[in-house]
Short mmCIF file of C-alpha atoms and ligand atoms in Angstrom, two decimals:
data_model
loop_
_atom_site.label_atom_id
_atom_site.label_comp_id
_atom_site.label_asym_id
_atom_site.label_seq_id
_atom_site.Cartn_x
_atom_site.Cartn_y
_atom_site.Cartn_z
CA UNK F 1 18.55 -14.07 -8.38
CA UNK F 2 17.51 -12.24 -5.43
CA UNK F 3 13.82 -13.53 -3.99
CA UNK F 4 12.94 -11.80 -0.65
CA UNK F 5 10.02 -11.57 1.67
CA UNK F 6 9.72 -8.09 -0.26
CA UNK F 7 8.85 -9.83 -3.24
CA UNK F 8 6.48 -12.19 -1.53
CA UNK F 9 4.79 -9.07 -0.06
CA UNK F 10 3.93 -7.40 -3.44
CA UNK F 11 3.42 -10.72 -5.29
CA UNK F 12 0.62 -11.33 -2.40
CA UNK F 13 -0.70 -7.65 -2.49
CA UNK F 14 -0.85 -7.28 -6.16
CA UNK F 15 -4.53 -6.45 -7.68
CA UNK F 16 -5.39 -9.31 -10.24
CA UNK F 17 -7.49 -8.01 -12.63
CA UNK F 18 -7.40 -9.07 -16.35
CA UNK F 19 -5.76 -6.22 -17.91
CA UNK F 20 -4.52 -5.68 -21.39
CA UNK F 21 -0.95 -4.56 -20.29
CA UNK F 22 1.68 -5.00 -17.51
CA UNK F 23 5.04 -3.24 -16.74
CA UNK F 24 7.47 -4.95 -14.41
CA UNK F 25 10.27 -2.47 -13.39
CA UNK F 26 12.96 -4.07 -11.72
CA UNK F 27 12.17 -7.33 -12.86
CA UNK F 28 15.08 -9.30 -10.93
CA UNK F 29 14.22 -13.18 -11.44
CA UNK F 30 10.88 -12.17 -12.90
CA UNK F 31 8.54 -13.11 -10.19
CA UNK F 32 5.95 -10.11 -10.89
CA UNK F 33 6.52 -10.66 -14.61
CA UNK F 34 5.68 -14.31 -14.47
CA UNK F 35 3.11 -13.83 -12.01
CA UNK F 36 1.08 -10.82 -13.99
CA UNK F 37 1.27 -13.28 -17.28
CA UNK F 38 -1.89 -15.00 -16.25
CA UNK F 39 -4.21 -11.65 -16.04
CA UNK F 40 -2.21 -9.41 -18.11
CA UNK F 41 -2.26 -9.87 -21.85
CA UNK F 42 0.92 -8.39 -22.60
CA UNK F 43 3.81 -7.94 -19.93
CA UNK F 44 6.71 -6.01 -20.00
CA UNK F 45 9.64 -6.69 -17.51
CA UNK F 46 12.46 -4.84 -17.43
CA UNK F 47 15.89 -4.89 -15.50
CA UNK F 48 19.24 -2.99 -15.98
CA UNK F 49 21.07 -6.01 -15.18
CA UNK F 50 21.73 -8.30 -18.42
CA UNK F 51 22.10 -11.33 -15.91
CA UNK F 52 18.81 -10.66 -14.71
CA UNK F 53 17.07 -10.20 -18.04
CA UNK F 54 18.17 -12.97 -19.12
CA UNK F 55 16.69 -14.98 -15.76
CA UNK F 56 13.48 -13.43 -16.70
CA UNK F 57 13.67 -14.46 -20.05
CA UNK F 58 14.99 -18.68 -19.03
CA UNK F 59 11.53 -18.53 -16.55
CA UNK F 60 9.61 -17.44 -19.06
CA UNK F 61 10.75 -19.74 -21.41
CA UNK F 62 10.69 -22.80 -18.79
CA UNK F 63 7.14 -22.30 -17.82
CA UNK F 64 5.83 -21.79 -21.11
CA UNK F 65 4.52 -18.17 -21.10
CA UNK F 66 4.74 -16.44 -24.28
CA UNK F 67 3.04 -13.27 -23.27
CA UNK F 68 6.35 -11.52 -21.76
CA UNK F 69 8.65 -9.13 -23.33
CA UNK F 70 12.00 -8.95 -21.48
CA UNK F 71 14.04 -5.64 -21.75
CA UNK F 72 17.14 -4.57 -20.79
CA UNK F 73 17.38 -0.95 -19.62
CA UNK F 74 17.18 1.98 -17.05
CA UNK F 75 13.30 1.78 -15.63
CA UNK F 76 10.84 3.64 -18.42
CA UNK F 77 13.65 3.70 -20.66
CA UNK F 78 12.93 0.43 -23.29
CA UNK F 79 8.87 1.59 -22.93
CA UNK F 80 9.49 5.16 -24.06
CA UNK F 81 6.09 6.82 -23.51
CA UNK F 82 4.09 3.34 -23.87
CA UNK F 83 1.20 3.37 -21.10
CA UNK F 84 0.33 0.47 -19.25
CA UNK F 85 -2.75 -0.90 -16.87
CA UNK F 86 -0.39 -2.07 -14.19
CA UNK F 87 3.38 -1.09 -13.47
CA UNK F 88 4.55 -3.43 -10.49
CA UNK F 89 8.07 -2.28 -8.71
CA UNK F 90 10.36 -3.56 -6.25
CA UNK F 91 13.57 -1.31 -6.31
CA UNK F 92 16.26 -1.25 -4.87
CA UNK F 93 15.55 0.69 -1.87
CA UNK F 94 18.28 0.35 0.89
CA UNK F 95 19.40 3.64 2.64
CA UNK F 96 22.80 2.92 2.18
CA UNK F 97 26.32 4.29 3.03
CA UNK F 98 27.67 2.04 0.35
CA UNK F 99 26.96 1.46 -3.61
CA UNK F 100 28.02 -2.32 -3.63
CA UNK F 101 24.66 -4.11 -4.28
CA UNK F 102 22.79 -2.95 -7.25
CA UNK F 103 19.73 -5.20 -6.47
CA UNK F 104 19.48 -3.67 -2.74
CA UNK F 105 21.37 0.10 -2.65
CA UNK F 106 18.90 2.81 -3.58
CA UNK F 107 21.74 5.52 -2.53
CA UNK F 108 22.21 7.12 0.55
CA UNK F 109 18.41 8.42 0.84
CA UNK F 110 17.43 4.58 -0.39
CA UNK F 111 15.10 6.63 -2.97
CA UNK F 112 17.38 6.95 -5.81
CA UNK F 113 15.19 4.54 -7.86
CA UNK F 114 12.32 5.06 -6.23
CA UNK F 115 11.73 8.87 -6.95
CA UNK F 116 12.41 7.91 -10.44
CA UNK F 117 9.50 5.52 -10.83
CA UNK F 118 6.75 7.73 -8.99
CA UNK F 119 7.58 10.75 -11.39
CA UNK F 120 7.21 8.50 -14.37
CA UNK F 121 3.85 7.39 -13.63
CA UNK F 122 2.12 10.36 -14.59
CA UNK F 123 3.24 9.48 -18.30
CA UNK F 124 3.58 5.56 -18.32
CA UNK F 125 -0.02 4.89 -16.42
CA UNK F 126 -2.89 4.15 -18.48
CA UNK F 127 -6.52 5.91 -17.92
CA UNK F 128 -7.74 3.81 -14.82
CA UNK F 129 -4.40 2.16 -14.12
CA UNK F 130 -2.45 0.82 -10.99
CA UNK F 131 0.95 1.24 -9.73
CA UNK F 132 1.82 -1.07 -6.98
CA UNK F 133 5.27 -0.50 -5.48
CA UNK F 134 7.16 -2.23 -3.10
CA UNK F 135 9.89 -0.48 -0.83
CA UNK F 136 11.25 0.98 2.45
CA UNK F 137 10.78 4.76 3.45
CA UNK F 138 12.90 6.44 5.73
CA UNK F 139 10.96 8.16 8.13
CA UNK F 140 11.41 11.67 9.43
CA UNK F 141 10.14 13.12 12.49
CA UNK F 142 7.32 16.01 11.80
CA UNK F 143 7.39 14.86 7.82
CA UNK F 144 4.64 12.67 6.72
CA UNK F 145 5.73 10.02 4.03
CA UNK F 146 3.31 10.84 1.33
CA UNK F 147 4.54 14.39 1.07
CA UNK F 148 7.42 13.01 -0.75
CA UNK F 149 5.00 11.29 -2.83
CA UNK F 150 2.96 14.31 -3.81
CA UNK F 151 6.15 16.11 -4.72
CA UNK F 152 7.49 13.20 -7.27
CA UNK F 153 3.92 13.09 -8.85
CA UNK F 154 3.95 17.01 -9.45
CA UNK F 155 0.60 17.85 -9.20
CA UNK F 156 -1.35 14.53 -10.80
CA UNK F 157 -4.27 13.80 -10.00
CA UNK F 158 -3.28 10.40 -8.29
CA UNK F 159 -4.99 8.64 -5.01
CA UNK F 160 -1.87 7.18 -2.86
CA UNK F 161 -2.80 4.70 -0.56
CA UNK F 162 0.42 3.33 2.03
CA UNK F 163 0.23 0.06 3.93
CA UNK F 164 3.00 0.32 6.98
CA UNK F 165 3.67 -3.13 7.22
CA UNK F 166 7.08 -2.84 9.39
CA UNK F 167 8.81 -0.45 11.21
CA UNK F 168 12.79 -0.69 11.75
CA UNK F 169 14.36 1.80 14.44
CA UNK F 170 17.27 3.92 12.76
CA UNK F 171 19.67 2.16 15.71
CA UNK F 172 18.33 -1.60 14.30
CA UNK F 173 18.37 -1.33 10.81
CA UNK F 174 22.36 -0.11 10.66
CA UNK F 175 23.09 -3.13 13.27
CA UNK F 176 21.13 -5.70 10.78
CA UNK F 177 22.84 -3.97 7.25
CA UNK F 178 26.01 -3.81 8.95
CA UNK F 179 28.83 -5.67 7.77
CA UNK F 180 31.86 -7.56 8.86
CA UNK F 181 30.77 -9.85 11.53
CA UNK F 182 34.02 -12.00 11.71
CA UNK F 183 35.48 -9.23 12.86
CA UNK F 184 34.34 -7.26 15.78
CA UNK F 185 35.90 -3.49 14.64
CA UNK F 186 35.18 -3.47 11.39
CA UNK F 187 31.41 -4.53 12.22
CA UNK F 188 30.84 -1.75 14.76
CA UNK F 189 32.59 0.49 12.31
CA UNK F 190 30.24 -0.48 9.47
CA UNK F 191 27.11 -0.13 11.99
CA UNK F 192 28.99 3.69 12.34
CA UNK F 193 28.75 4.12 8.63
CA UNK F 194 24.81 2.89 8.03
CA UNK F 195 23.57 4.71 11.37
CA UNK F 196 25.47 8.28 10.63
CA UNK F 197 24.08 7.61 7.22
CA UNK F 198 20.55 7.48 8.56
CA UNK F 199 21.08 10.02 10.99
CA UNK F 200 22.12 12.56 8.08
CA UNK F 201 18.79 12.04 6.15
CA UNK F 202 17.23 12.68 9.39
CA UNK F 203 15.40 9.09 9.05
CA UNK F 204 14.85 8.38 12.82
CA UNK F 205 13.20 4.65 11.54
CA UNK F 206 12.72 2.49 8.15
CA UNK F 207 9.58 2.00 7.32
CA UNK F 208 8.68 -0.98 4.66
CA UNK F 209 5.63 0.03 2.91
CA UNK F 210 3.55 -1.12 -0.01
CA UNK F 211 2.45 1.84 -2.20
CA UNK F 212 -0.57 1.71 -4.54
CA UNK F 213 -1.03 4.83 -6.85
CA UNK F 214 -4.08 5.18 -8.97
CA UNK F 215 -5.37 7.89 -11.64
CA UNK F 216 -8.28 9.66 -9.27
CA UNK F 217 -11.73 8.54 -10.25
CA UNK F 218 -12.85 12.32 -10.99
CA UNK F 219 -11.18 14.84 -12.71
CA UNK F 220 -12.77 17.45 -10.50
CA UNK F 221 -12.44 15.62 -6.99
CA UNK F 222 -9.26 16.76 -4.72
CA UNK F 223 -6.86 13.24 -4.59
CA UNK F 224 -6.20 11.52 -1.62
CA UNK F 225 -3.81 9.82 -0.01
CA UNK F 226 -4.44 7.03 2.67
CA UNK F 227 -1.95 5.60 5.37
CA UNK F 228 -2.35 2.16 7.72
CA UNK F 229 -0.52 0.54 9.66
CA UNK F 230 -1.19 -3.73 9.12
CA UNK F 231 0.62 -6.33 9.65
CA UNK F 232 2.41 -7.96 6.32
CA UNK F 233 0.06 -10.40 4.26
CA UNK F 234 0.77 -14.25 4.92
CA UNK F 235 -1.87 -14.82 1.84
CA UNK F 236 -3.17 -13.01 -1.16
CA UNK F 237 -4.21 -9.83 -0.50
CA UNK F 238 -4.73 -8.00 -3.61
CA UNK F 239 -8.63 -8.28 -3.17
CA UNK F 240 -8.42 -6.11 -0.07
CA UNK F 241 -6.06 -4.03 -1.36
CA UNK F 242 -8.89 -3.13 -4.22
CA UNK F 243 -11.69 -3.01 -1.99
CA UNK F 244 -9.36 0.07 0.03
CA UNK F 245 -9.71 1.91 -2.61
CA UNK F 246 -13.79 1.53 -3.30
CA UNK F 247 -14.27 2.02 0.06
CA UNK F 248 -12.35 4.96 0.50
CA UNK F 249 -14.00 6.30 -3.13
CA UNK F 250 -17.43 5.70 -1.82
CA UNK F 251 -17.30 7.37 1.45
CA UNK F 252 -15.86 10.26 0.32
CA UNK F 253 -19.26 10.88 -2.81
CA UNK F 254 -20.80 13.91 -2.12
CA UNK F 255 -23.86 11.81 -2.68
CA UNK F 256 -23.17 9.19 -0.30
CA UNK F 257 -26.75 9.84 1.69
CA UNK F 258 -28.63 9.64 -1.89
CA UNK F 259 -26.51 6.07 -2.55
CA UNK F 260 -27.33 5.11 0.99
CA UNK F 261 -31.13 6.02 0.77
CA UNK F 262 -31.51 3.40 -2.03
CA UNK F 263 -29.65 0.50 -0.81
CA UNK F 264 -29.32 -2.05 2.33
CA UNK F 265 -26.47 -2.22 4.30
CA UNK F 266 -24.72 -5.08 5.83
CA UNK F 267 -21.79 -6.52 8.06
CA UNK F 268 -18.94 -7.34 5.70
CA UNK F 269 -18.38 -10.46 7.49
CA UNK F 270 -17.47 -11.50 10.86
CA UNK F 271 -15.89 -8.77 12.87
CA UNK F 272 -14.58 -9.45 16.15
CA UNK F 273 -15.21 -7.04 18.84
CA UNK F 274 -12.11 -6.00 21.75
CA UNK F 275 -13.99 -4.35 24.77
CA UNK F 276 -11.21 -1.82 25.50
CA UNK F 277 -10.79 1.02 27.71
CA UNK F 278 -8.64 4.14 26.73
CA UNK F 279 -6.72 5.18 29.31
CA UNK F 280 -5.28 8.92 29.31
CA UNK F 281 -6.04 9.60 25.48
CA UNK F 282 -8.59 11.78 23.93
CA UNK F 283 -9.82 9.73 21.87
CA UNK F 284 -13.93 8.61 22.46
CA UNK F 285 -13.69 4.60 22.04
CA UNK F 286 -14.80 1.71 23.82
CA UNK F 287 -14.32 -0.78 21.28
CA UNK F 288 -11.84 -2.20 18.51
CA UNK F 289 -13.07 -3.99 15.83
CA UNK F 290 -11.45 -6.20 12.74
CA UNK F 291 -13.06 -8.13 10.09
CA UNK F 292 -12.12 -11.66 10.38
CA UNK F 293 -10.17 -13.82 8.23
CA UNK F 294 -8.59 -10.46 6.20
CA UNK F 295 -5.23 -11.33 5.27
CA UNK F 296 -4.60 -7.51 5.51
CA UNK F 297 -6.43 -6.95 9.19
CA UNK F 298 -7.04 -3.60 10.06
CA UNK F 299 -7.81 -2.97 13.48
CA UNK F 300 -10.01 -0.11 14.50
CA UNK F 301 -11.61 2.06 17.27
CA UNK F 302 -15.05 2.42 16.97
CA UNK F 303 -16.97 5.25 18.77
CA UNK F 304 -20.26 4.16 20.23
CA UNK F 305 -22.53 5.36 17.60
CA UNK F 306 -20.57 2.93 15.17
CA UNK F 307 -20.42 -0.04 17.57
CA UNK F 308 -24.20 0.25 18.28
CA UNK F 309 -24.85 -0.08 14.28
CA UNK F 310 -22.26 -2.73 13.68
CA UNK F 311 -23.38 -5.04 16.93
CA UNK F 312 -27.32 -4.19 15.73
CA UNK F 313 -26.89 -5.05 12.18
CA UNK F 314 -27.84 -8.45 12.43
CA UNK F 315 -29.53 -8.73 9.21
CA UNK F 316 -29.22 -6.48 5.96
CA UNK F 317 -30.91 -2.81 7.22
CA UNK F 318 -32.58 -0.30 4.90
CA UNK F 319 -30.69 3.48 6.08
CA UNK F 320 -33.82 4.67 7.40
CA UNK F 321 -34.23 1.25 10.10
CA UNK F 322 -31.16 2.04 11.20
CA UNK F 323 -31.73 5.39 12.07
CA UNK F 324 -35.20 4.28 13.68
CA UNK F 325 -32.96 1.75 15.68
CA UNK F 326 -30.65 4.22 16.78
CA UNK F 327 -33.19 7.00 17.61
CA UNK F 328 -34.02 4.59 20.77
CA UNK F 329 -30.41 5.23 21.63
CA UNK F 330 -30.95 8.99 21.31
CA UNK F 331 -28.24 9.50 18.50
CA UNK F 332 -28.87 12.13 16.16
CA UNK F 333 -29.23 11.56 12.27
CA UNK F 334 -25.97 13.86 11.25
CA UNK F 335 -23.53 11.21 13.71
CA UNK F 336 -25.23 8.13 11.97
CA UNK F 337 -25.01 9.02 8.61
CA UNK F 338 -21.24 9.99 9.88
CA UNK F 339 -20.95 6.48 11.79
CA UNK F 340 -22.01 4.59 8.32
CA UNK F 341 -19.57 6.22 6.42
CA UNK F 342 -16.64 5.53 8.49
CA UNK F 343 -17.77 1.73 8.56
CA UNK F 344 -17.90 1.56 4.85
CA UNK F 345 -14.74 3.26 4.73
CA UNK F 346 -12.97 0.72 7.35
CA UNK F 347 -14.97 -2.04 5.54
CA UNK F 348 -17.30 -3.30 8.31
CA UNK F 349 -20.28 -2.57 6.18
CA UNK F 350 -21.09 -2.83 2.66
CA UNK F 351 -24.33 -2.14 0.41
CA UNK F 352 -26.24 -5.19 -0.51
C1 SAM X 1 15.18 -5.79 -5.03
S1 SAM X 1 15.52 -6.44 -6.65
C2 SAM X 1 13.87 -6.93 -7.09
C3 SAM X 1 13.78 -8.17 -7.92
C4 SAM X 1 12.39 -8.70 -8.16
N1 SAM X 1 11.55 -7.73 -8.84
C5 SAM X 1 11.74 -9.14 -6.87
O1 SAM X 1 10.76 -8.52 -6.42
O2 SAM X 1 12.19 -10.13 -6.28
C6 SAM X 1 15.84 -4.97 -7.57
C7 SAM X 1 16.16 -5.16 -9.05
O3 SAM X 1 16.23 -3.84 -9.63
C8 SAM X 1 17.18 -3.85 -10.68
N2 SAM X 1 17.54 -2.46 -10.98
C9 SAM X 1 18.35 -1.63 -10.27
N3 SAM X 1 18.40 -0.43 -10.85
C10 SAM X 1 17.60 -0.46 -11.95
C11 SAM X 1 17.26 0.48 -12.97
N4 SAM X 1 17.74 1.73 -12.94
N5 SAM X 1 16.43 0.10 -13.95
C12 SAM X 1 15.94 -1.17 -13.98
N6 SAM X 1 16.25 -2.12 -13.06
C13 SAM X 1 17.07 -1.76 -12.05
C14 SAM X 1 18.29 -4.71 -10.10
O4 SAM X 1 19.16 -5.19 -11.11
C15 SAM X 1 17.49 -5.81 -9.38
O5 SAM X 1 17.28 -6.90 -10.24
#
């Protein structure tokens, strides 16, 4: 059964969190199934393929773990309108020219499968519940990913948050899918087939993303949908993956300054500082900062209001020290309270 560095990505970016139920679409050899046993109560795992059902069920069985339910099926299909706390996916998700590997070819957009999970989550995720999906987009020029998203979730009231976490050019993905390498013309005519395949879904690069959807924490509040660009976890990362989402909750409360007014701030952690100079770009930085030892890093500009509160937070600070501190530096009250909520939002800060 197929194991790639796609599955190690989502097993390492999965949130752990005891819940009471688990859905693993796609299942393959099980890995998210098996994995999700120990915080999940109940898991489902599901694959088309009888072979790889029947994988699922033989790991199961060899490690002991009587908390999954294997199914046979087509995605939602064996849960009928069942909700769950966490639905895990890796699809198959290829862009492909060809309909030969049913573990890799998501049809010629690569979203066959894909499409067909995001509008099911609407009716198969639980109040408060987490999709995490693994996959590759094909990008378009002018056409940001998550409008495809918003689309397949028709109008939900889902947060989308996208970790980038490689970028193929449409020229090198068709050379690396093509096929046929003992023999030179029918390689460069398979590279034909995979790039005119690209080019006519106007993908001009693959993108391999993670995708976390969650119910929005409001029924009132507008959802939101969050895009960075990381590098791919080499450990766990599900912690950080949560802590994206209550940072990006928190700074956007309309009552952030009353939260703020009541609390002490801190550095997250270590963050190491890059003295940088922007050369012929508009944007108003001087520094980059990223907080050490994240398995996720996310590297970001600061302006100079934010890097003068980050470097002069050297112990916990009550909001109105800091704005004493940065009076002296002649910034006004509006830009700090903006500077602290782009540092909780980045996660440079937190509330003590
Ligand atoms: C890329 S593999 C992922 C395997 C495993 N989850 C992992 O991460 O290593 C995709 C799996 O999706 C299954 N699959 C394809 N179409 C499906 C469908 N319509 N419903 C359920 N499973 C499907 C394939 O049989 C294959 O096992």
């Amino acid at each position: 059964m197929y194991v790639g560095i796609d599955s190690r990505w989502l097993a390492r970016t999965t949130v752990r969190n005891p819940v009471s139920s688990t859905l693993d679409l796609c299942t393959g050899s099980g890995v998210h199934a098996l994995l999700a046993s120990s915080n999940s109560k109940r898991v489902v795992a599901v694959d088309i393929n009888p072979r790889a059902a029947r994988c699922t069920y033989f790991n199961a069985k060899a490690l002991g773990l009587t908390n999954i339910e294997v199914a046979v099926g087509d995605l939602f299909e064996p849960v009928y309108d069942e909700k769950f706390d966490l639905i895990t996916a890796n699809p198959p998700f290829v862009p492909s020219p060809v309909d030969t590997l049913g573990y890799r070819d998501g049809g010629n957009s690569g979203e066959d499968i894909l499409q067909r999970i995001v509008v099911g989550l609407p009716n198969h995720l639980a109040p408060g519940g987490s999709a995490q999906i693994i996959t590759e987009l094909g990008e378009r020029m002018d056409e940001p990913l998550t409008s495809r998203l918003r689309v397949w979730l028709n109008g939900a009231k889902m947060d989308i948050l996208i970790l980038r976490l490689s970028v193929n050019s449409a020229a090198s993905y068709s050379i690396g899918h093509a096929n046929g390498d003992e023999d030179y013309d029918t390689f460069l005519n398979s590279v034909h087939d995979w790039s005119s395949n690209l080019r006519k879904q106007g993908y001009t690069q693959v993108v391999s993303v993670l995708i976390t959807i969650k119910w929005s924490d409001t029924i009132l509040g507008e959802p939101w949908t969050r895009v960075e660009e990381l590098q791919p976890p080499h450990n766990n990362a599900g912690k950080e993956v949560e802590a994206l989402f209550i940072q990006e909750r928190l700074s956007r409360k309309l009552n952030l300054y009353e939260i703020l007014k009541q609390s002490k701030m801190r550095r997250a952690g270590p963050i190491g500082l890059t003295e940088a100079r922007l050369l012929g770009s508009e944007l108003r930085a001087n520094s980059q900062a990223n907080l050490l030892g994240s398995a996720l890093p996310i590297f970001k500009w600061l302006n100079n209001v934010e890097e003068e509160i980050l470097v002069r937070m050297e112990k916990p600070l009550t909001l109105a020290e800091i704005i004493v501190i940065t009076q002296e530096l002649n910034f006004q009250e509006e830009a700090v309270i903006l500077a602290i909520r782009s540092l909780i939002r980045n996660g440079f800060i937190i509330m003590t």
